[in-house]
CSV table of C-alpha atoms and ligand atoms in Angstrom, one decimal:
chain,number,residue,atom,x,y,z
I,22,MET,CA,-70.3,-40.5,49.8
I,23,LEU,CA,-70.1,-37.0,51.1
I,24,LEU,CA,-67.5,-38.0,53.7
I,25,LEU,CA,-65.5,-39.7,51.0
I,26,ALA,CA,-65.6,-36.6,48.9
I,27,LEU,CA,-64.5,-34.7,51.8
I,28,ALA,CA,-61.5,-36.9,52.4
I,29,CYS,CA,-60.3,-36.1,48.9
I,30,ALA,CA,-61.0,-32.4,49.3
I,31,THR,CA,-59.2,-32.0,52.6
I,32,SER,CA,-56.3,-29.8,51.7
I,33,ASP,CA,-54.2,-29.7,54.8
I,34,GLY,CA,-52.7,-33.1,54.2
I,35,THR,CA,-54.5,-34.9,56.9
I,36,ASP,CA,-55.6,-38.5,56.3
I,37,SER,CA,-58.6,-40.5,57.3
I,38,ALA,CA,-57.8,-40.0,61.0
I,39,ASP,CA,-59.0,-36.4,60.6
I,40,PRO,CA,-62.1,-35.9,62.7
I,41,VAL,CA,-63.8,-34.2,59.7
I,42,VAL,CA,-63.7,-37.5,57.8
I,43,ASP,CA,-65.1,-39.4,60.8
I,44,GLY,CA,-68.1,-37.1,60.6
I,45,GLU,CA,-67.1,-35.5,63.9
I,46,VAL,CA,-67.3,-32.0,62.5
I,47,ALA,CA,-67.8,-29.6,65.3
I,48,TRP,CA,-68.7,-25.9,65.5
I,49,TYR,CA,-65.6,-25.1,67.5
I,50,GLY,CA,-62.5,-25.6,65.3
I,51,ASP,CA,-64.3,-26.6,62.1
I,52,VAL,CA,-67.4,-24.5,61.3
I,53,GLU,CA,-66.8,-21.4,63.4
I,54,PRO,CA,-63.9,-20.0,61.4
I,55,ILE,CA,-65.8,-20.5,58.1
I,56,VAL,CA,-68.8,-18.6,59.5
I,57,THR,CA,-66.7,-15.8,61.0
I,58,GLN,CA,-65.0,-15.1,57.7
I,59,SER,CA,-67.8,-15.6,55.2
I,60,CYS,CA,-71.1,-15.2,57.0
I,61,ALA,CA,-70.8,-13.1,60.2
I,62,GLY,CA,-70.2,-9.8,58.4
I,63,CYS,CA,-74.0,-9.9,57.7
I,64,HIS,CA,-75.4,-12.6,59.9
I,65,VAL,CA,-74.7,-10.9,63.2
I,66,ALA,CA,-77.3,-9.4,65.7
I,67,GLY,CA,-78.6,-6.2,64.0
I,68,GLY,CA,-76.8,-7.1,60.7
I,69,VAL,CA,-78.1,-7.1,57.2
I,70,GLY,CA,-78.4,-10.9,57.1
I,71,GLY,CA,-81.6,-10.6,59.1
I,72,PHE,CA,-80.6,-13.3,61.7
I,73,ALA,CA,-77.4,-14.1,63.5
I,74,LEU,CA,-75.2,-17.1,62.8
I,75,ASP,CA,-72.0,-16.0,64.6
I,76,THR,CA,-72.4,-18.1,67.8
I,77,PHE,CA,-72.9,-21.8,68.3
I,78,GLU,CA,-76.3,-21.1,69.9
I,79,SER,CA,-77.5,-19.0,66.9
I,80,ALA,CA,-76.1,-21.2,64.2
I,81,ALA,CA,-76.9,-24.8,65.4
I,82,PRO,CA,-80.7,-24.5,64.7
I,83,MET,CA,-79.9,-23.2,61.2
I,84,ALA,CA,-77.3,-25.9,60.3
I,85,GLU,CA,-79.4,-27.6,57.7
I,86,ALA,CA,-80.4,-24.3,56.1
I,87,MET,CA,-76.8,-23.1,56.1
I,88,ALA,CA,-75.6,-26.3,54.4
I,89,ALA,CA,-78.3,-26.0,51.7
I,90,ALA,CA,-77.6,-22.3,51.1
I,91,VAL,CA,-73.9,-22.8,50.5
I,92,GLU,CA,-74.4,-26.0,48.4
I,93,THR,CA,-76.7,-24.2,46.0
I,94,GLY,CA,-74.4,-21.1,46.0
I,95,ARG,CA,-77.1,-18.8,47.2
I,96,MET,CA,-74.8,-17.9,50.2
I,97,PRO,CA,-72.5,-16.2,50.6
I,98,PRO,CA,-73.5,-13.6,48.1
I,99,TRP,CA,-70.5,-13.1,45.8
I,100,ASP,CA,-71.0,-12.4,42.1
I,101,ALA,CA,-67.5,-11.5,40.9
I,102,ALA,CA,-66.3,-14.3,38.6
I,103,PRO,CA,-63.0,-15.9,39.6
I,104,GLY,CA,-60.0,-15.2,37.4
I,105,CYS,CA,-60.7,-11.5,36.9
I,106,ASN,CA,-58.9,-10.1,39.9
I,107,THR,CA,-58.4,-10.9,43.6
I,108,TYR,CA,-60.3,-9.0,46.3
I,109,ARG,CA,-60.0,-8.2,49.9
I,110,GLY,CA,-62.3,-10.2,52.0
I,111,ASP,CA,-63.3,-12.7,49.3
I,112,LEU,CA,-66.2,-14.6,50.8
I,113,THR,CA,-66.1,-17.5,48.4
I,114,LEU,CA,-66.1,-20.9,50.0
I,115,ASP,CA,-63.9,-23.7,48.6
I,116,ALA,CA,-65.3,-27.3,48.3
I,117,ASP,CA,-63.8,-28.3,51.6
I,118,ALA,CA,-65.7,-25.5,53.5
I,119,VAL,CA,-69.0,-26.5,51.8
I,120,ALA,CA,-68.4,-30.1,52.7
I,121,ARG,CA,-67.6,-29.2,56.3
I,122,LEU,CA,-70.9,-27.3,56.7
I,123,ARG,CA,-72.8,-30.2,55.1
I,124,ALA,CA,-71.0,-32.8,57.4
I,125,TRP,CA,-71.7,-30.6,60.5
I,126,ALA,CA,-75.5,-30.4,59.6
I,127,ASP,CA,-75.7,-34.2,59.0
I,128,ALA,CA,-74.0,-34.9,62.3
I,129,GLY,CA,-76.7,-32.9,64.1
I,130,ALA,CA,-74.7,-29.7,64.6
I,131,PRO,CA,-72.4,-30.7,67.5
I,132,ALA,CA,-70.7,-28.0,69.5
I,133,GLY,CA,-67.4,-29.8,70.1
I,134,ASP,CA,-65.0,-28.4,72.7
I,135,ALA,CA,-65.1,-24.6,73.3
I,136,ALA,CA,-61.3,-24.9,74.0
I,137,ASP,CA,-60.9,-25.5,70.2
I,138,SER,CA,-62.4,-22.1,69.5
I,139,ALA,CA,-60.3,-20.3,66.9
I,140,PRO,CA,-62.7,-17.9,65.2
I,141,GLY,CA,-60.1,-16.6,62.8
I,142,GLU,CA,-60.0,-13.2,61.0
I,143,PRO,CA,-62.9,-10.8,61.7
I,144,PRO,CA,-65.2,-10.2,58.7
I,145,VAL,CA,-64.3,-7.2,56.6
I,146,GLU,CA,-67.6,-5.6,57.4
I,147,ALA,CA,-66.6,-5.0,61.0
I,148,LEU,CA,-65.6,-1.4,61.9
I,149,ASP,CA,-62.8,-0.5,64.3
I,150,ARG,CA,-65.0,2.2,65.9
I,151,VAL,CA,-68.2,4.1,65.2
I,152,ASP,CA,-67.8,7.9,65.2
I,153,VAL,CA,-71.2,8.9,63.7
I,154,THR,CA,-74.5,7.2,63.6
I,155,LEU,CA,-76.8,8.4,60.8
I,156,SER,CA,-80.5,7.5,61.4
I,157,MET,CA,-83.6,8.0,59.3
I,158,PRO,CA,-85.5,11.1,60.6
I,159,GLU,CA,-88.5,9.0,61.6
I,160,ALA,CA,-89.8,5.5,61.1
I,161,TYR,CA,-91.3,4.7,57.6
I,162,THR,CA,-94.0,2.2,56.7
I,163,PRO,CA,-93.7,1.0,53.0
I,164,ASN,CA,-96.6,2.3,51.0
I,165,GLY,CA,-97.8,-1.1,49.8
I,166,ALA,CA,-98.6,0.2,46.3
I,167,THR,CA,-96.1,-2.4,44.9
I,168,SER,CA,-94.0,-5.0,46.6
I,169,ASP,CA,-90.9,-2.9,45.9
I,170,ASP,CA,-90.8,0.5,47.5
I,171,TYR,CA,-87.7,2.6,46.8
I,172,ARG,CA,-87.6,5.4,49.3
I,173,CYS,CA,-85.1,8.2,49.9
I,174,PHE,CA,-84.5,9.9,53.3
I,175,LEU,CA,-82.6,13.1,53.9
I,176,VAL,CA,-80.4,12.6,57.0
I,177,ASP,CA,-78.5,15.3,58.9
I,178,TRP,CA,-74.7,15.0,58.9
I,179,PRO,CA,-73.9,16.0,62.5
I,180,VAL,CA,-70.2,16.9,62.0
I,181,GLU,CA,-69.7,20.6,61.5
I,182,GLU,CA,-66.1,20.7,60.2
I,183,ALA,CA,-65.1,19.1,56.9
I,184,THR,CA,-64.0,15.5,57.5
I,185,TYR,CA,-63.5,12.2,55.7
I,186,VAL,CA,-65.7,9.1,55.8
I,187,THR,CA,-63.3,6.1,56.2
I,188,GLY,CA,-65.8,3.3,56.7
I,189,TYR,CA,-69.4,2.5,57.4
I,190,ARG,CA,-71.8,-0.3,58.3
I,191,VAL,CA,-75.5,-0.4,57.5
I,192,VAL,CA,-77.8,-1.4,60.4
I,193,PRO,CA,-81.3,-2.3,59.0
I,194,GLY,CA,-84.1,-1.3,61.3
I,195,ASN,CA,-86.4,-4.1,60.1
I,196,ALA,CA,-84.5,-6.8,58.3
I,197,ALA,CA,-87.7,-8.4,57.1
I,198,LEU,CA,-88.4,-5.3,54.9
I,199,VAL,CA,-85.0,-3.8,54.1
I,200,HIS,CA,-83.6,-5.3,51.0
I,201,HIS,CA,-80.7,-2.9,50.4
I,202,VAL,CA,-79.5,0.5,51.4
I,203,ILE,CA,-77.2,3.0,49.6
I,204,ALA,CA,-75.9,6.3,51.1
I,205,TYR,CA,-75.4,9.3,48.8
I,206,ILE,CA,-73.8,12.6,49.7
I,207,ALA,CA,-76.0,15.7,49.5
I,208,SER,CA,-73.5,18.5,49.0
I,209,PRO,CA,-74.2,21.8,50.6
I,210,LEU,CA,-75.4,23.1,47.2
I,211,GLN,CA,-77.9,20.3,46.8
I,212,VAL,CA,-79.4,20.1,50.3
I,213,GLU,CA,-82.2,22.6,49.5
I,214,GLU,CA,-83.2,20.7,46.3
I,215,TYR,CA,-83.4,17.4,48.2
I,216,GLN,CA,-85.4,19.1,50.9
I,217,GLY,CA,-87.8,20.1,48.1
I,218,LEU,CA,-88.2,16.5,47.0
I,219,ASP,CA,-88.9,15.5,50.6
I,220,ASP,CA,-91.5,18.3,51.1
I,221,ALA,CA,-93.3,17.5,47.8
I,222,GLU,CA,-94.4,14.1,49.0
I,223,ALA,CA,-96.5,13.1,52.0
I,224,GLY,CA,-94.8,11.3,54.8
I,225,VAL,CA,-91.1,11.1,55.6
I,226,GLY,CA,-88.8,10.9,52.5
I,227,TRP,CA,-89.6,10.5,48.8
I,228,THR,CA,-89.9,7.8,46.1
I,229,CYS,CA,-86.6,7.3,44.2
I,230,TYR,CA,-85.2,4.6,42.0
I,231,GLY,CA,-81.8,4.1,40.5
I,232,GLY,CA,-80.5,7.1,42.4
I,233,PRO,CA,-81.5,9.8,44.9
I,234,GLY,CA,-83.8,11.5,42.5
I,235,LEU,CA,-82.0,14.7,41.6
I,236,GLY,CA,-81.1,15.7,38.0
I,237,ASP,CA,-78.6,13.3,36.3
I,238,GLN,CA,-78.6,10.5,38.9
I,239,SER,CA,-75.5,8.8,37.6
I,240,ASP,CA,-73.6,11.9,38.8
I,241,ALA,CA,-74.9,11.5,42.4
I,242,GLU,CA,-72.0,11.1,44.7
I,243,TRP,CA,-72.0,7.9,46.7
I,244,MET,CA,-70.8,7.8,50.3
I,245,GLY,CA,-71.3,4.1,50.5
I,246,SER,CA,-72.4,1.3,48.2
I,247,TRP,CA,-75.2,-1.2,48.3
I,248,ALA,CA,-75.8,-3.4,51.2
I,249,PRO,CA,-76.4,-6.3,51.6
I,250,GLY,CA,-73.9,-7.2,49.1
I,251,GLY,CA,-72.2,-3.9,49.5
I,252,SER,CA,-68.8,-4.2,51.1
I,253,SER,CA,-69.4,-2.1,54.1
I,254,GLY,CA,-66.4,-1.9,56.4
I,255,ALA,CA,-63.3,0.3,56.5
I,256,PHE,CA,-62.3,1.8,53.1
I,257,PRO,CA,-59.1,0.4,51.7
I,258,ASN,CA,-55.5,1.7,51.5
I,259,GLY,CA,-55.9,4.7,53.8
I,260,THR,CA,-58.6,6.3,51.6
I,261,GLY,CA,-61.5,8.4,52.7
I,262,ILE,CA,-64.3,10.3,51.1
I,263,LYS,CA,-64.6,14.0,51.9
I,264,MET,CA,-67.6,15.4,53.6
I,265,LYS,CA,-67.8,19.1,53.2
I,266,SER,CA,-69.2,21.1,56.1
I,267,GLY,CA,-72.9,21.7,55.5
I,268,SER,CA,-73.4,18.4,53.7
I,269,LYS,CA,-76.2,15.9,54.4
I,270,VAL,CA,-76.7,12.3,53.4
I,271,VAL,CA,-79.5,10.7,51.4
I,272,LEU,CA,-80.2,7.2,52.4
I,273,GLN,CA,-82.0,5.2,49.7
I,274,VAL,CA,-83.7,2.1,51.1
I,275,HIS,CA,-85.3,-0.6,48.9
I,276,TYR,CA,-88.2,-2.1,50.9
I,277,ASN,CA,-89.5,-5.5,49.7
I,278,THR,CA,-92.9,-6.2,51.1
I,279,ALA,CA,-93.5,-9.5,49.3
I,280,GLY,CA,-93.3,-11.3,52.6
I,281,GLY,CA,-96.5,-9.6,53.8
I,282,ASP,CA,-97.2,-6.8,56.2
I,283,ALA,CA,-94.0,-6.4,58.2
I,284,GLY,CA,-94.6,-3.0,59.8
I,285,SER,CA,-92.3,-0.1,59.8
I,286,ASP,CA,-88.5,0.5,59.6
I,287,LEU,CA,-85.9,2.8,61.1
I,288,THR,CA,-82.6,2.1,59.4
I,289,SER,CA,-79.3,3.6,60.4
I,290,VAL,CA,-75.7,3.7,59.2
I,291,GLU,CA,-72.7,3.6,61.4
I,292,VAL,CA,-69.9,5.7,60.1
I,293,MET,CA,-66.2,5.9,60.9
I,294,THR,CA,-64.6,9.3,60.2
I,295,SER,CA,-61.1,10.9,60.2
I,296,ASP,CA,-59.8,14.4,60.0
I,297,ASP,CA,-57.0,13.3,57.8
I,298,VAL,CA,-56.4,10.5,55.3
I,299,ASP,CA,-53.5,9.2,53.2
I,300,ALA,CA,-55.5,9.4,50.0
I,301,PRO,CA,-58.6,11.5,49.6
I,302,ALA,CA,-60.8,9.5,47.3
I,303,TYR,CA,-64.2,9.6,45.6
I,304,ILE,CA,-66.5,7.2,43.9
I,305,GLN,CA,-66.4,7.7,40.2
I,306,PRO,CA,-69.4,6.4,38.1
I,307,TRP,CA,-68.4,5.1,34.6
I,308,THR,CA,-70.9,5.2,31.9
I,309,ASP,CA,-71.6,6.6,28.4
I,310,PRO,CA,-73.0,10.1,28.8
I,311,THR,CA,-74.9,9.7,25.5
I,312,TRP,CA,-77.0,6.9,27.0
I,313,LEU,CA,-78.5,9.1,29.7
I,314,ASP,CA,-81.1,10.8,27.4
I,315,GLY,CA,-82.9,7.5,27.2
I,316,THR,CA,-82.2,6.7,23.5
I,317,GLY,CA,-78.7,5.5,23.1
I,318,MET,CA,-78.8,2.2,25.0
I,319,ASP,CA,-81.5,0.3,23.1
I,320,ILE,CA,-82.4,-3.2,24.4
I,321,PRO,CA,-85.0,-4.4,21.9
I,322,ALA,CA,-88.1,-6.2,22.9
I,323,GLY,CA,-87.7,-10.0,23.0
I,324,SER,CA,-83.9,-9.8,22.6
I,325,GLU,CA,-81.3,-12.0,24.4
I,326,GLY,CA,-77.7,-11.0,25.2
I,327,THR,CA,-77.9,-7.4,23.9
I,328,GLU,CA,-74.6,-5.8,24.6
I,329,HIS,CA,-73.6,-2.1,25.1
I,330,SER,CA,-70.1,-0.9,26.1
I,331,PHE,CA,-68.4,2.4,26.6
I,332,THR,CA,-64.6,3.1,26.5
I,333,MET,CA,-62.9,6.3,27.4
I,334,THR,CA,-59.2,7.2,27.6
I,335,ASN,CA,-57.5,8.7,30.6
I,336,THR,CA,-56.4,12.1,29.4
I,337,TRP,CA,-55.8,13.3,33.0
I,338,SER,CA,-53.0,12.5,35.4
I,339,PRO,CA,-52.4,8.9,36.5
I,340,PHE,CA,-54.7,7.7,39.3
I,341,GLN,CA,-55.3,4.7,41.5
I,342,VAL,CA,-58.4,2.4,41.4
I,343,HIS,CA,-59.2,0.8,44.7
I,344,THR,CA,-62.7,-0.8,44.2
I,345,ALA,CA,-65.0,-1.8,41.4
I,346,SER,CA,-68.7,-2.5,41.2
I,347,MET,CA,-71.5,-2.8,38.6
I,348,HIS,CA,-75.0,-1.3,38.5
I,349,MET,CA,-77.8,-2.5,36.3
I,350,HIS,CA,-81.5,-3.0,36.9
I,351,GLN,CA,-83.6,-6.2,36.8
I,352,LEU,CA,-82.8,-7.4,33.2
I,353,GLY,CA,-79.0,-7.3,33.5
I,354,ARG,CA,-77.2,-10.6,32.7
I,355,THR,CA,-73.5,-9.9,32.7
I,356,GLY,CA,-71.3,-6.8,33.3
I,357,GLY,CA,-67.8,-5.8,33.8
I,358,LEU,CA,-65.1,-3.1,34.0
I,359,GLU,CA,-61.7,-3.4,32.4
I,360,ILE,CA,-58.5,-1.3,31.9
I,361,GLU,CA,-56.5,-1.5,28.7
I,362,HIS,CA,-53.0,-0.1,29.1
I,363,ALA,CA,-51.2,1.7,26.4
I,364,ASP,CA,-49.0,-1.3,25.7
I,365,GLY,CA,-52.1,-3.4,25.0
I,366,SER,CA,-52.1,-5.4,28.2
I,367,THR,CA,-55.3,-5.5,30.2
I,368,ASP,CA,-56.4,-5.6,33.8
I,369,CYS,CA,-59.9,-6.9,34.7
I,370,LEU,CA,-61.4,-5.0,37.5
I,371,VAL,CA,-64.7,-6.9,38.0
I,372,ASP,CA,-66.6,-9.4,35.9
I,373,VAL,CA,-70.1,-10.4,36.8
I,374,GLN,CA,-71.4,-13.4,34.9
I,375,ASP,CA,-74.7,-13.9,36.5
I,376,TRP,CA,-76.1,-10.6,37.5
I,377,ASP,CA,-78.4,-10.4,40.5
I,378,PHE,CA,-80.0,-7.0,41.2
I,379,ASN,CA,-80.0,-7.7,45.0
I,380,TRP,CA,-76.3,-8.3,45.4
I,381,GLN,CA,-74.5,-5.2,44.0
I,382,ARG,CA,-71.4,-5.7,46.0
I,383,THR,CA,-68.4,-3.3,45.9
I,384,TYR,CA,-65.4,-5.4,45.3
I,385,VAL,CA,-62.2,-4.1,47.0
I,386,LEU,CA,-59.1,-4.9,44.9
I,387,ALA,CA,-56.5,-6.8,46.9
I,388,GLU,CA,-54.0,-4.4,45.3
I,389,ALA,CA,-54.9,-0.9,43.9
I,390,LEU,CA,-54.3,-0.6,40.1
I,391,THR,CA,-52.7,2.5,38.5
I,392,VAL,CA,-54.4,4.0,35.4
I,393,GLU,CA,-51.7,5.9,33.5
I,394,GLU,CA,-52.4,8.7,31.1
I,395,GLY,CA,-53.4,7.0,27.8
I,396,ASP,CA,-54.9,3.9,29.4
I,397,LYS,CA,-58.6,3.1,28.5
I,398,ILE,CA,-61.4,2.1,30.9
I,399,THR,CA,-64.3,0.1,29.5
I,400,VAL,CA,-67.7,-0.7,31.0
I,401,ARG,CA,-69.7,-3.4,29.4
I,402,CYS,CA,-73.2,-4.8,30.1
I,403,THR,CA,-75.5,-7.4,28.5
I,404,TRP,CA,-79.2,-7.9,29.1
I,405,ASP,CA,-82.0,-10.3,28.3
I,406,ASN,CA,-85.3,-8.5,27.5
I,407,PRO,CA,-88.2,-10.9,27.5
I,408,THR,CA,-90.8,-8.1,27.6
I,409,GLU,CA,-92.7,-6.7,24.6
I,410,GLU,CA,-91.3,-3.2,25.2
I,411,ASP,CA,-88.0,-1.8,23.8
I,412,ILE,CA,-86.1,-0.8,26.9
I,413,ASN,CA,-83.6,2.0,27.3
I,414,TRP,CA,-81.7,3.9,30.0
I,415,GLY,CA,-84.1,5.3,32.7
I,416,GLU,CA,-84.9,5.7,36.3
I,417,GLY,CA,-87.9,3.4,36.5
I,418,THR,CA,-87.9,-0.2,37.8
I,419,GLY,CA,-88.6,-1.3,34.2
I,420,ASP,CA,-85.9,0.8,32.7
I,421,GLU,CA,-82.2,-0.1,32.6
I,422,MET,CA,-78.8,1.3,33.4
I,423,CYS,CA,-75.2,0.2,32.8
I,424,LEU,CA,-72.9,1.8,35.2
I,425,GLY,CA,-69.5,0.9,36.7
I,426,THR,CA,-68.3,2.5,39.8
I,427,MET,CA,-64.8,2.8,41.1
I,428,LEU,CA,-63.1,4.3,44.2
I,429,TRP,CA,-60.4,6.6,42.8
I,430,SER,CA,-57.6,8.5,44.3
I,431,PHE,CA,-55.0,10.8,42.5
J,49,LIG,C1,-73.3,-9.8,52.3
J,49,LIG,C2,-74.3,-10.3,53.4
J,49,LIG,C3,-74.4,-11.8,53.6
J,49,LIG,C4,-73.4,-12.7,53.8
J,49,LIG,C5,-71.9,-12.5,53.8
J,49,LIG,C6,-74.1,-13.9,54.0
J,49,LIG,N1,-75.4,-13.8,54.0
J,49,LIG,FE1,-76.8,-15.2,54.3
J,49,LIG,N2,-78.3,-13.8,53.9
J,49,LIG,C7,-78.1,-12.5,53.7
J,49,LIG,C8,-79.4,-11.9,53.5
J,49,LIG,C9,-79.7,-10.4,53.3
J,49,LIG,C10,-80.4,-12.9,53.6
J,49,LIG,C11,-81.9,-12.7,53.4
J,49,LIG,C12,-82.4,-13.3,52.1
J,49,LIG,C13,-82.1,-12.6,50.9
J,49,LIG,O1,-82.3,-11.3,50.9
J,49,LIG,O2,-81.8,-13.2,49.9
J,49,LIG,C14,-79.7,-14.1,53.8
J,49,LIG,C15,-80.3,-15.3,53.9
J,49,LIG,C16,-79.6,-16.5,54.4
J,49,LIG,C17,-80.3,-17.8,54.6
J,49,LIG,C18,-81.8,-18.0,54.5
J,49,LIG,C19,-82.3,-18.0,53.1
J,49,LIG,C20,-81.6,-19.0,52.2
J,49,LIG,O3,-81.1,-18.6,51.1
J,49,LIG,O4,-81.4,-20.2,52.5
J,49,LIG,C21,-79.3,-18.6,55.0
J,49,LIG,C22,-79.5,-20.1,55.5
J,49,LIG,C23,-78.0,-17.9,55.0
J,49,LIG,N3,-78.3,-16.6,54.6
J,49,LIG,C24,-76.8,-18.5,55.3
J,49,LIG,C25,-75.6,-17.9,55.1
J,49,LIG,C26,-74.3,-18.5,55.3
J,49,LIG,C27,-74.1,-19.9,55.8
J,49,LIG,C28,-73.4,-17.6,55.0
J,49,LIG,C29,-71.9,-17.8,55.0
J,49,LIG,C30,-71.3,-18.9,54.3
J,49,LIG,C31,-74.1,-16.3,54.6
J,49,LIG,N4,-75.4,-16.6,54.7
J,49,LIG,C32,-73.4,-15.1,54.2
J,49,LIG,C33,-76.9,-11.8,53.7
J,49,LIG,C34,-75.7,-12.4,53.7
């Protein structure tokens, strides 16, 4: 049945003589290009996927698990609904690719002929070069108080002159523990306060959730977004995020210890820098400032599909939007960002229909969008609240947020 379905799904016009249809789906030529494009950005030695799948030797023993993971849609992680926008490095697999992975597993994961190797485009997560490696100051062992430990680490930024970050890649130290990582910029003015948070708690780092733990967290400047699920890699369209001289970086790491005692972690982030960029850019959070006092974004106990949205008009100069991502906590159900132009037409930036806290990817727009003066940007979120508590904006794991983030340049 599967092979029949595959014959129909084959889009390159081949007929039943195609080796795919005969069940002779091989790693080289059939499966390798799919894995390179949609899996290898994370499933590479030392990558956030926790185990490698980028070579025949590493993938073959995993063939059944790979087929099952793509059939159920668990992998690759990609939560942006189709039809909203098109994105650079879209990982989504079409029916043909899913069927190929299934047929390969059913055939016993044959290698085929290495001469047919055509790995295709490198994954977007790959960096051209690594200029700076940021590493946690020392290894950390999750405190074990709960199965989710959110810990922030103040990390030195070793470049003395001002420079731009133009790409990055997270390298989890202990993939069995590290669930995701976010890098914030600690400006020279904030470094002392962050040091205070670190000093106030025993052990390396401090507990933090929803942000790096200082003041109004939605204002915290991001250097890089969530990973896994964060689109690490080179920033788009010649953009770069400025690092002032004297800055540091706060790495927020979410440790999940549900899998049992897995020891300690020493995570690092590889960074690409440049003295000069075409478009200096920054990551702009988008949210209703009145929500932040913890009263304006009520999600009543026992409610389903509660919606809040916030719209603001661009009263500044025109600017370019390069990326879009959403941030909520555990109860989020849907969320999105949209531009309404002065003539009434709209551009959807990102639309998440099935929110998953663990996959907060940054979606890189295939083409940057211009927001003219007078255009409106709206962020919108819905939640289901099955608990007996009314929930509002807050920093705790049980609180919620509704935040869009975009990479902007003027
Ligand atoms: C953005 C990063 C990322 C990409 C891309 C990715 N994975 Fe994963 N994958 C992970 C992480 C992280 C885990 C660990 C489990 C978790 O946290 O959900 C995982 C777990 C898995 C697992 C074991 C658990 C399960 O759900 O079965 C399989 C198998 C898997 N991935 C296959 C794939 C395949 C095949 C692809 C490409 C089609 C792929 N992954 C793409 C990050 C990624």
